Protein backbone atom coordinates (compact mmCIF):
# COMPACT_ATOMS: atom_id res chain seq x y z
CA UNK A 1 0.00 0.00 0.00
CA UNK A 2 1.23 3.48 -0.89
CA UNK A 3 2.11 5.78 2.04
CA UNK A 4 -0.24 8.72 2.55
CA UNK A 5 2.35 11.46 2.83
CA UNK A 6 1.69 14.62 0.82
CA UNK A 7 4.60 16.38 -0.80
CA UNK A 8 4.04 19.77 -2.45
CA UNK A 9 4.15 19.69 -6.21
CA UNK A 10 5.25 22.41 -8.61
CA UNK A 11 1.70 23.12 -9.82
CA UNK A 12 0.37 23.62 -6.26
CA UNK A 13 1.78 27.15 -6.11
CA UNK A 14 -0.12 28.18 -9.25
CA UNK A 15 -3.33 26.57 -8.02
CA UNK A 16 -3.07 28.37 -4.66
CA UNK A 17 -2.51 31.73 -6.36
CA UNK A 18 -5.58 31.15 -8.56
CA UNK A 19 -7.73 30.17 -5.58
CA UNK A 20 -6.62 33.26 -3.64
CA UNK A 21 -7.86 35.44 -6.50
CA UNK A 22 -11.04 33.53 -7.37
CA UNK A 23 -12.60 32.22 -4.15
CA UNK A 24 -13.85 35.23 -2.24
CA UNK A 25 -17.35 35.81 -0.95
CA UNK A 26 -19.09 38.79 -2.61
CA UNK A 27 -19.17 40.88 0.57
CA UNK A 28 -19.74 44.14 -1.31
CA UNK A 29 -22.73 42.69 -3.15
CA UNK A 30 -24.20 41.23 0.05
CA UNK A 31 -23.71 44.55 1.85
CA UNK A 32 -25.33 46.49 -1.02
CA UNK A 33 -28.32 44.12 -1.14
CA UNK A 34 -28.88 44.39 2.62
CA UNK A 35 -28.65 48.19 2.45
CA UNK A 36 -31.12 48.27 -0.44
CA UNK A 37 -33.60 46.01 1.36
CA UNK A 38 -33.42 47.97 4.62
CA UNK A 39 -33.71 51.31 2.82
CA UNK A 40 -36.61 50.10 0.67
CA UNK A 41 -38.48 48.73 3.67
CA UNK A 42 -37.90 51.96 5.60
CA UNK A 43 -39.21 54.07 2.72
CA UNK A 44 -42.31 51.89 2.42
CA UNK A 45 -42.98 52.13 6.17
CA UNK A 46 -42.54 55.92 6.14
CA UNK A 47 -44.91 56.23 3.19
CA UNK A 48 -47.46 54.08 4.97
CA UNK A 49 -47.67 51.36 2.32
CA UNK A 50 -46.82 48.48 4.63
Tab-separated table of C-alpha atoms in Angstrom:
chain	number	residue	atom	x	y	z
A	1	UNK	CA	0.000	0.000	0.000
A	2	UNK	CA	1.226	3.483	-0.886
A	3	UNK	CA	2.108	5.779	2.040
A	4	UNK	CA	-0.239	8.719	2.549
A	5	UNK	CA	2.348	11.462	2.828
A	6	UNK	CA	1.687	14.621	0.825
A	7	UNK	CA	4.598	16.379	-0.800
A	8	UNK	CA	4.039	19.768	-2.446
A	9	UNK	CA	4.146	19.687	-6.210
A	10	UNK	CA	5.246	22.412	-8.611
A	11	UNK	CA	1.703	23.116	-9.819
A	12	UNK	CA	0.366	23.622	-6.260
A	13	UNK	CA	1.783	27.149	-6.113
A	14	UNK	CA	-0.117	28.178	-9.248
A	15	UNK	CA	-3.328	26.573	-8.018
A	16	UNK	CA	-3.071	28.366	-4.661
A	17	UNK	CA	-2.513	31.727	-6.364
A	18	UNK	CA	-5.577	31.151	-8.562
A	19	UNK	CA	-7.727	30.174	-5.579
A	20	UNK	CA	-6.619	33.261	-3.640
A	21	UNK	CA	-7.857	35.441	-6.501
A	22	UNK	CA	-11.044	33.534	-7.372
A	23	UNK	CA	-12.604	32.223	-4.155
A	24	UNK	CA	-13.848	35.227	-2.245
A	25	UNK	CA	-17.347	35.811	-0.953
A	26	UNK	CA	-19.090	38.793	-2.615
A	27	UNK	CA	-19.174	40.881	0.572
A	28	UNK	CA	-19.740	44.145	-1.315
A	29	UNK	CA	-22.729	42.690	-3.152
A	30	UNK	CA	-24.196	41.230	0.051
A	31	UNK	CA	-23.711	44.554	1.848
A	32	UNK	CA	-25.333	46.488	-1.021
A	33	UNK	CA	-28.316	44.116	-1.141
A	34	UNK	CA	-28.877	44.391	2.616
A	35	UNK	CA	-28.647	48.188	2.446
A	36	UNK	CA	-31.116	48.268	-0.444
A	37	UNK	CA	-33.604	46.009	1.361
A	38	UNK	CA	-33.416	47.967	4.618
A	39	UNK	CA	-33.709	51.310	2.815
A	40	UNK	CA	-36.607	50.099	0.668
A	41	UNK	CA	-38.485	48.728	3.668
A	42	UNK	CA	-37.902	51.958	5.605
A	43	UNK	CA	-39.211	54.072	2.720
A	44	UNK	CA	-42.314	51.887	2.424
A	45	UNK	CA	-42.984	52.134	6.170
A	46	UNK	CA	-42.540	55.919	6.139
A	47	UNK	CA	-44.907	56.228	3.192
A	48	UNK	CA	-47.464	54.078	4.973
A	49	UNK	CA	-47.671	51.361	2.316
A	50	UNK	CA	-46.822	48.477	4.633
